[in-house]
XYZ file of C-alpha atoms in Angstrom:
300
model
C 69.863 117.906 131.008
C 68.277 116.419 127.624
C 68.370 119.487 125.619
C 72.343 119.697 126.558
C 72.644 116.311 125.331
C 71.202 117.204 121.835
C 73.229 119.766 121.516
C 76.500 117.881 122.095
C 75.103 115.002 119.378
C 74.599 117.451 117.099
C 77.622 119.050 116.995
C 79.663 115.372 117.614
C 77.661 114.937 114.134
C 77.931 117.880 112.401
C 82.171 117.249 113.007
C 81.551 114.156 111.731
C 79.855 114.923 108.673
C 82.640 117.659 107.624
C 85.397 114.422 108.658
C 83.595 112.267 105.954
C 83.650 114.782 103.313
C 87.200 116.369 103.827
C 89.990 115.663 100.568
C 92.519 113.061 101.770
C 96.059 113.580 101.203
C 98.507 110.595 99.664
C 99.952 108.181 102.139
C 102.613 109.545 103.732
C 104.368 105.980 103.996
C 107.765 106.219 102.148
C 109.609 102.881 103.480
C 107.017 100.500 102.488
C 107.440 97.791 99.756
C 106.351 97.759 96.700
C 108.371 94.451 95.663
C 111.982 93.611 94.975
C 113.869 92.075 91.820
C 116.683 89.222 92.667
C 118.900 87.632 89.818
C 118.949 84.041 90.509
C 122.911 84.014 90.399
C 124.131 83.972 93.918
C 127.453 85.966 94.276
C 130.630 83.730 95.280
C 132.478 82.633 98.610
C 132.252 86.492 100.997
C 135.374 86.807 100.560
C 135.688 87.052 96.728
C 136.513 90.458 95.694
C 133.298 90.817 94.123
C 131.326 90.641 97.615
C 133.926 92.929 99.568
C 133.316 95.675 96.226
C 129.753 94.951 96.813
C 129.715 95.759 100.651
C 131.862 98.723 99.480
C 129.217 99.850 97.583
C 126.313 99.727 99.812
C 127.894 101.383 102.094
C 128.654 104.271 100.055
C 125.363 104.823 98.279
C 123.962 104.789 101.662
C 126.316 107.408 103.453
C 125.566 109.582 100.224
C 121.636 109.234 100.922
C 121.231 112.506 102.936
C 123.015 114.159 100.552
C 121.583 113.284 97.570
C 118.294 112.503 95.644
C 120.209 110.681 93.389
C 123.743 108.836 92.932
C 125.521 106.314 91.122
C 128.780 104.503 91.100
C 130.873 101.826 90.745
C 133.869 100.350 93.304
C 136.389 97.940 91.710
C 138.076 97.036 88.613
C 137.897 94.662 85.937
C 135.473 91.211 86.350
C 134.775 92.115 89.825
C 133.560 95.526 89.678
C 129.936 96.268 91.181
C 127.755 99.068 90.009
C 124.800 100.769 91.693
C 122.800 103.375 92.118
C 119.927 104.402 94.661
C 116.585 107.654 93.173
C 114.445 108.966 95.884
C 111.730 110.114 95.233
C 111.516 113.877 94.251
C 109.521 115.552 97.338
C 111.335 113.354 99.993
C 113.451 115.808 102.476
C 117.499 115.016 102.776
C 116.888 113.080 106.007
C 113.129 110.862 104.344
C 115.719 110.657 101.682
C 118.546 108.557 103.843
C 115.915 107.015 105.987
C 114.495 105.362 102.568
C 117.250 104.260 101.544
C 118.906 102.965 104.975
C 116.709 100.450 104.819
C 117.399 98.717 101.518
C 120.641 97.022 101.871
C 119.073 95.111 104.281
C 115.934 93.970 102.379
C 118.249 93.006 99.832
C 120.391 90.461 101.412
C 116.735 89.355 103.538
C 114.706 89.448 100.215
C 116.587 87.832 97.965
C 118.342 85.034 100.484
C 121.609 86.478 100.642
C 124.319 88.525 98.281
C 122.961 88.148 94.730
C 124.998 89.284 91.559
C 121.986 91.824 90.908
C 119.018 93.267 92.737
C 117.199 95.909 92.917
C 114.328 96.930 96.098
C 112.027 99.181 95.525
C 110.429 100.868 98.381
C 107.561 103.317 98.287
C 109.516 106.484 98.743
C 112.931 105.503 96.889
C 114.689 102.898 95.461
C 118.191 100.787 95.121
C 119.950 98.737 92.362
C 122.971 97.464 91.631
C 124.874 94.554 89.566
C 128.171 93.057 89.158
C 130.030 93.229 85.840
C 128.959 91.610 83.169
C 125.464 91.195 84.719
C 122.708 91.981 81.474
C 120.244 94.452 82.725
C 116.616 94.537 81.500
C 115.851 96.522 79.008
C 115.120 100.438 79.141
C 112.022 99.220 77.967
C 110.448 96.536 79.565
C 107.786 96.689 82.734
C 109.491 95.215 85.139
C 106.686 95.852 87.644
C 103.057 96.674 87.649
C 99.588 96.655 89.375
C 96.026 97.920 89.165
C 93.835 98.531 91.135
C 90.639 96.322 91.547
C 87.917 98.933 91.801
C 86.795 100.318 88.073
C 84.850 103.165 86.961
C 83.958 103.090 82.842
C 83.709 107.344 83.528
C 87.529 107.631 84.602
C 89.476 107.736 81.467
C 88.474 111.362 80.496
C 89.687 112.806 83.691
C 92.909 110.109 83.849
C 93.723 111.244 80.620
C 94.538 114.597 81.325
C 96.115 113.433 84.360
C 98.729 111.770 82.175
C 99.105 114.455 79.973
C 100.454 116.548 82.855
C 102.844 114.149 84.072
C 104.459 113.540 80.533
C 105.138 117.250 80.705
C 105.686 117.584 84.442
C 108.641 115.411 84.598
C 110.334 117.617 81.358
C 110.014 120.751 83.108
C 109.752 119.663 86.513
C 113.699 118.117 86.189
C 112.892 114.455 85.889
C 109.713 114.888 88.917
C 106.277 115.989 88.875
C 103.467 114.796 90.799
C 100.183 117.284 91.330
C 96.216 116.099 90.764
C 93.400 116.670 88.221
C 90.281 117.200 90.124
C 90.076 114.322 91.886
C 93.084 112.540 90.302
C 96.668 112.214 92.401
C 99.664 111.651 89.161
C 102.888 111.587 89.794
C 106.105 110.425 87.514
C 110.135 110.150 87.891
C 113.106 109.267 86.055
C 115.969 107.908 87.093
C 118.650 110.333 86.991
C 120.798 109.036 83.940
C 118.043 108.675 81.920
C 116.929 112.733 82.657
C 120.855 113.416 82.027
C 120.529 111.150 78.952
C 117.285 112.590 77.283
C 115.491 109.685 77.871
C 113.409 110.776 80.227
C 110.262 112.095 78.453
C 109.843 108.710 76.189
C 110.545 107.284 78.830
C 107.643 108.230 81.224
C 105.034 107.776 77.381
C 106.327 104.488 77.054
C 105.109 103.804 81.075
C 101.648 105.794 80.859
C 100.880 104.020 77.334
C 101.216 100.345 79.483
C 99.112 101.625 81.994
C 96.709 103.219 80.297
C 96.078 99.830 78.454
C 96.841 96.898 80.749
C 95.127 98.448 84.034
C 92.163 99.757 81.700
C 89.073 101.305 83.129
C 90.975 100.794 87.073
C 91.384 104.060 89.249
C 94.567 103.361 90.838
C 97.636 101.888 89.321
C 101.559 101.708 89.145
C 103.718 100.757 86.375
C 107.596 100.423 86.572
C 109.933 100.499 83.839
C 113.521 100.042 84.113
C 114.182 103.878 83.710
C 111.328 105.393 85.232
C 107.439 104.901 86.495
C 104.205 106.500 87.254
C 101.407 106.123 89.109
C 97.643 107.301 89.840
C 95.517 107.504 92.438
C 91.533 108.736 92.475
C 90.403 109.965 95.493
C 86.850 110.528 95.758
C 86.462 113.435 98.697
C 89.458 115.028 96.504
C 93.920 114.992 96.792
C 94.905 116.834 99.799
C 98.498 118.213 100.920
C 99.464 118.681 96.829
C 100.707 121.588 95.654
C 99.857 123.096 92.179
C 101.658 121.732 89.381
C 104.029 123.939 87.425
C 102.232 122.819 84.074
C 98.846 125.045 82.645
C 96.450 123.622 80.990
C 94.505 124.521 78.213
C 90.770 125.299 78.859
C 91.911 125.798 82.426
C 92.853 129.619 82.062
C 96.363 128.162 83.477
C 95.801 127.657 86.536
C 96.701 123.742 86.689
C 95.437 120.269 88.119
C 96.140 121.323 91.627
C 94.055 124.675 91.772
C 91.213 123.369 90.254
C 91.017 120.237 92.935
C 91.245 122.992 95.916
C 88.143 125.053 94.210
C 86.440 121.566 93.763
C 87.225 121.032 97.420
C 86.424 124.083 98.461
C 82.908 123.929 97.134
C 82.059 120.653 98.165
C 83.004 120.967 102.240
C 81.360 124.308 101.274
C 77.913 122.083 100.192
C 78.512 119.768 103.167
C 78.397 123.225 105.773
C 75.543 124.340 104.780
C 73.631 120.746 104.484
C 75.329 120.410 107.914
C 73.702 123.893 109.030
C 70.256 123.014 108.206
C 70.095 119.912 110.032
C 71.648 121.509 113.280
C 68.949 124.011 113.468
C 66.210 121.686 112.066
C 67.087 119.744 115.334
C 68.093 121.982 117.468
C 64.128 124.090 116.919
C 62.700 120.340 117.705
C 64.011 120.717 121.023
C 62.481 123.498 121.753
C 59.527 122.372 120.718
C 59.799 119.675 123.197
C 61.142 121.212 125.575
C 58.062 123.691 125.528
C 55.687 120.771 125.200
C 56.762 119.667 128.134
C 56.344 122.714 130.223
C 52.823 122.694 129.473
C 52.225 119.717 131.562
C 54.555 120.537 134.688
C 52.930 123.613 135.355
């Protein structure tokens, strides 16, 4: 019985060891709130044409979200017109996009305390924004939101710089969206649809990367949202799982890209863990046999 329990404990230990060293997958929660932006100016009486146009706009946007990842439109004319758009992250399915955008109108009303002249609700996987006629948006080069992780690593800069270079070229080659990894660094970048059409995507992302590097310093994670684009990065000590190999190649990496480099690193780590675990299993198993043999001497 003691030998059987020892074997069970060994298996549990070995399984836990592999779990602790397996690669980490970036969060799949795409409906969590990142930030909200609300104009101080309230809309007039709900029976006003602007308020009615806003309701019509929000209905139109949510109805399109299960069919498109980006959509922009205007409802109404002249001073009562209301313009808006939504965008989903490039790796979401149509159903996920519809689910994500479907939550934003109620959140806008709740978070902004009713109907306002302009609002933006940014979730992890999508965002929706609108403004009434005559409302002046923030300049495209302004940072509307940023957050930097509390953990820091002085030697992290070189990996992050390489990963940032992948984002800058990747968003252009990928039609405005890019996600990938280099080593243990997961990166994501996206441009608003009209920025891609207008050719402003690359400049926006480059500006965002410079801002996040300057403002987050040696932090191992961070996000910066500009008016027309955003970038984020995270460091995963155990490797990054669930990320497709990026299309952009890297000089000095044989054109394999950061994603394959990560997979190779993870394989080495897990393989090393298996070797260590196997050695521990052999030692504990041998120890249990010696104990059993010694005990049998006294039983005879």
